[in-house]
């Protein structure tokens, strides 16, 4: 499958993407994971992106498009991909449209995951992430804590609160989402590509996607 996952921070895009990859071997492409990996590795991309990310601001479109143009041409994308956290602005969506034409790729649809705001806020404040950039497993102190407090079940690295998951940065990220990313729902509706799912559980989102794609 070739899908875009759209939704506010904390809507569950990452979780849904991981569940979908298990169905048909499509790869999850998370621009947030790629950027955090670059920051940890101290690459030039990481140095350019770090300040924006800490504040909860979006990284410039040109940087993101550079990453995605390369990433979509890697061989593992041939089987299918789930775009998690990209596109995030109308210019990114327009550039992606051109890029897909250039690469001869057709998307199945754009899944918009719609979760009530109070649930989103609660999730983000209680979310914890494995600090190992190659892992980045997600936990929740209330609903899904690691078996051993503070340590990742999968790789044993430290599980931490992300720097952009302080209350201040979270409310800034949500405001940025409403201003810059929410308009993509209208954009893809016009393109006739939108599948809107109102769901709190990831399983319900998976069920809706399977139905839409006849899987
Ligand atoms: P979440 O969806 O939980 O907000 P992500 O892991 O997707 O978090 O992104 C973390 C940060 O990385 C964003 O706040 C932003 O600074 C940057 N980022 C990720 N994807 C993009 C993108 N497509 N465009 C611009 N900035 C991005």
Coordinates of C-alpha atoms in Angstrom, one line a residue, residues 84-181:
X84 CA 4.0 9.4 8.7
X85 CA 4.3 13.1 9.5
X86 CA 4.8 14.2 5.8
X87 CA 3.5 16.2 4.1
X88 CA 2.8 18.8 6.8
X89 CA 2.2 22.0 4.8
X90 CA 0.3 22.8 1.6
X91 CA 3.6 23.6 -0.2
X92 CA 5.0 20.1 0.8
X93 CA 1.8 18.5 -0.5
X94 CA 2.1 20.3 -3.8
X95 CA 5.7 19.4 -4.1
X96 CA 4.9 15.8 -3.2
X97 CA 2.3 15.7 -5.9
X98 CA 4.9 16.8 -8.5
X99 CA 7.5 14.4 -7.1
X100 CA 5.1 11.4 -7.3
X101 CA 4.3 12.2 -11.0
X102 CA 8.1 12.4 -11.7
X103 CA 8.7 9.1 -10.0
X104 CA 5.6 7.4 -11.5
X105 CA 4.1 6.6 -8.2
X106 CA 0.3 6.6 -7.5
X107 CA -1.0 6.8 -3.9
X108 CA -3.9 4.6 -2.7
X109 CA -5.3 7.3 -0.4
X110 CA -4.7 9.7 2.4
X111 CA -5.9 8.5 5.8
X112 CA -6.9 11.3 8.2
X113 CA -7.0 10.1 11.8
X114 CA -9.3 12.3 13.8
X115 CA -8.9 12.1 17.6
X116 CA -10.5 14.4 20.2
X117 CA -8.2 17.1 21.5
X118 CA -8.4 16.1 25.2
X119 CA -7.2 12.6 24.4
X120 CA -4.4 14.0 22.2
X121 CA -3.1 16.3 25.0
X122 CA -3.2 13.5 27.6
X123 CA -1.4 11.1 25.3
X124 CA 1.4 13.6 24.5
X125 CA 2.1 14.5 28.1
X126 CA 2.4 10.8 29.1
X127 CA 4.2 9.7 26.0
X128 CA 7.8 8.4 26.3
X129 CA 10.2 7.5 23.5
X130 CA 13.3 5.2 23.3
X131 CA 16.3 7.5 23.0
X132 CA 18.1 5.1 20.6
X133 CA 17.6 6.7 17.2
X134 CA 17.6 3.3 15.5
X135 CA 14.7 2.2 17.7
X136 CA 12.5 5.1 18.8
X137 CA 9.9 2.7 20.3
X138 CA 7.0 4.6 21.9
X139 CA 5.6 4.0 25.4
X140 CA 3.0 5.6 27.6
X141 CA 3.6 6.0 31.3
X142 CA -0.1 5.3 32.0
X143 CA -1.3 2.9 29.3
X144 CA 1.8 1.2 28.0
X145 CA 4.8 1.5 30.3
X146 CA 8.1 -0.4 29.6
X147 CA 8.4 -3.6 31.6
X148 CA 11.4 -2.3 33.4
X149 CA 10.9 1.4 34.4
X150 CA 12.8 3.8 32.1
X151 CA 14.3 1.1 29.9
X152 CA 13.2 0.1 26.4
X153 CA 11.7 -3.5 26.1
X154 CA 13.1 -3.8 22.6
X155 CA 16.7 -2.6 22.8
X156 CA 17.4 -1.8 26.5
X157 CA 18.2 1.9 25.9
X158 CA 16.8 4.7 28.1
X159 CA 13.2 5.7 27.6
X160 CA 12.8 9.4 27.8
X161 CA 10.4 12.3 27.4
X162 CA 11.1 14.0 24.1
X163 CA 12.5 17.6 24.3
X164 CA 9.5 18.8 22.3
X165 CA 7.1 17.1 24.7
X166 CA 7.0 19.7 27.4
X167 CA 3.6 21.3 27.9
X168 CA 4.8 24.5 26.2
X169 CA 6.2 22.8 23.1
X170 CA 3.2 20.5 22.9
X171 CA 0.7 23.4 22.8
X172 CA 2.9 25.1 20.2
X173 CA 3.0 21.9 18.1
X174 CA -0.8 21.6 18.2
X175 CA -1.2 25.3 17.2
X176 CA 1.2 24.7 14.3
X177 CA -0.8 21.6 13.3
X178 CA -4.0 23.6 13.2
X179 CA -2.6 26.4 11.2
X180 CA -0.2 24.6 8.8
X181 CA -1.2 20.9 8.5

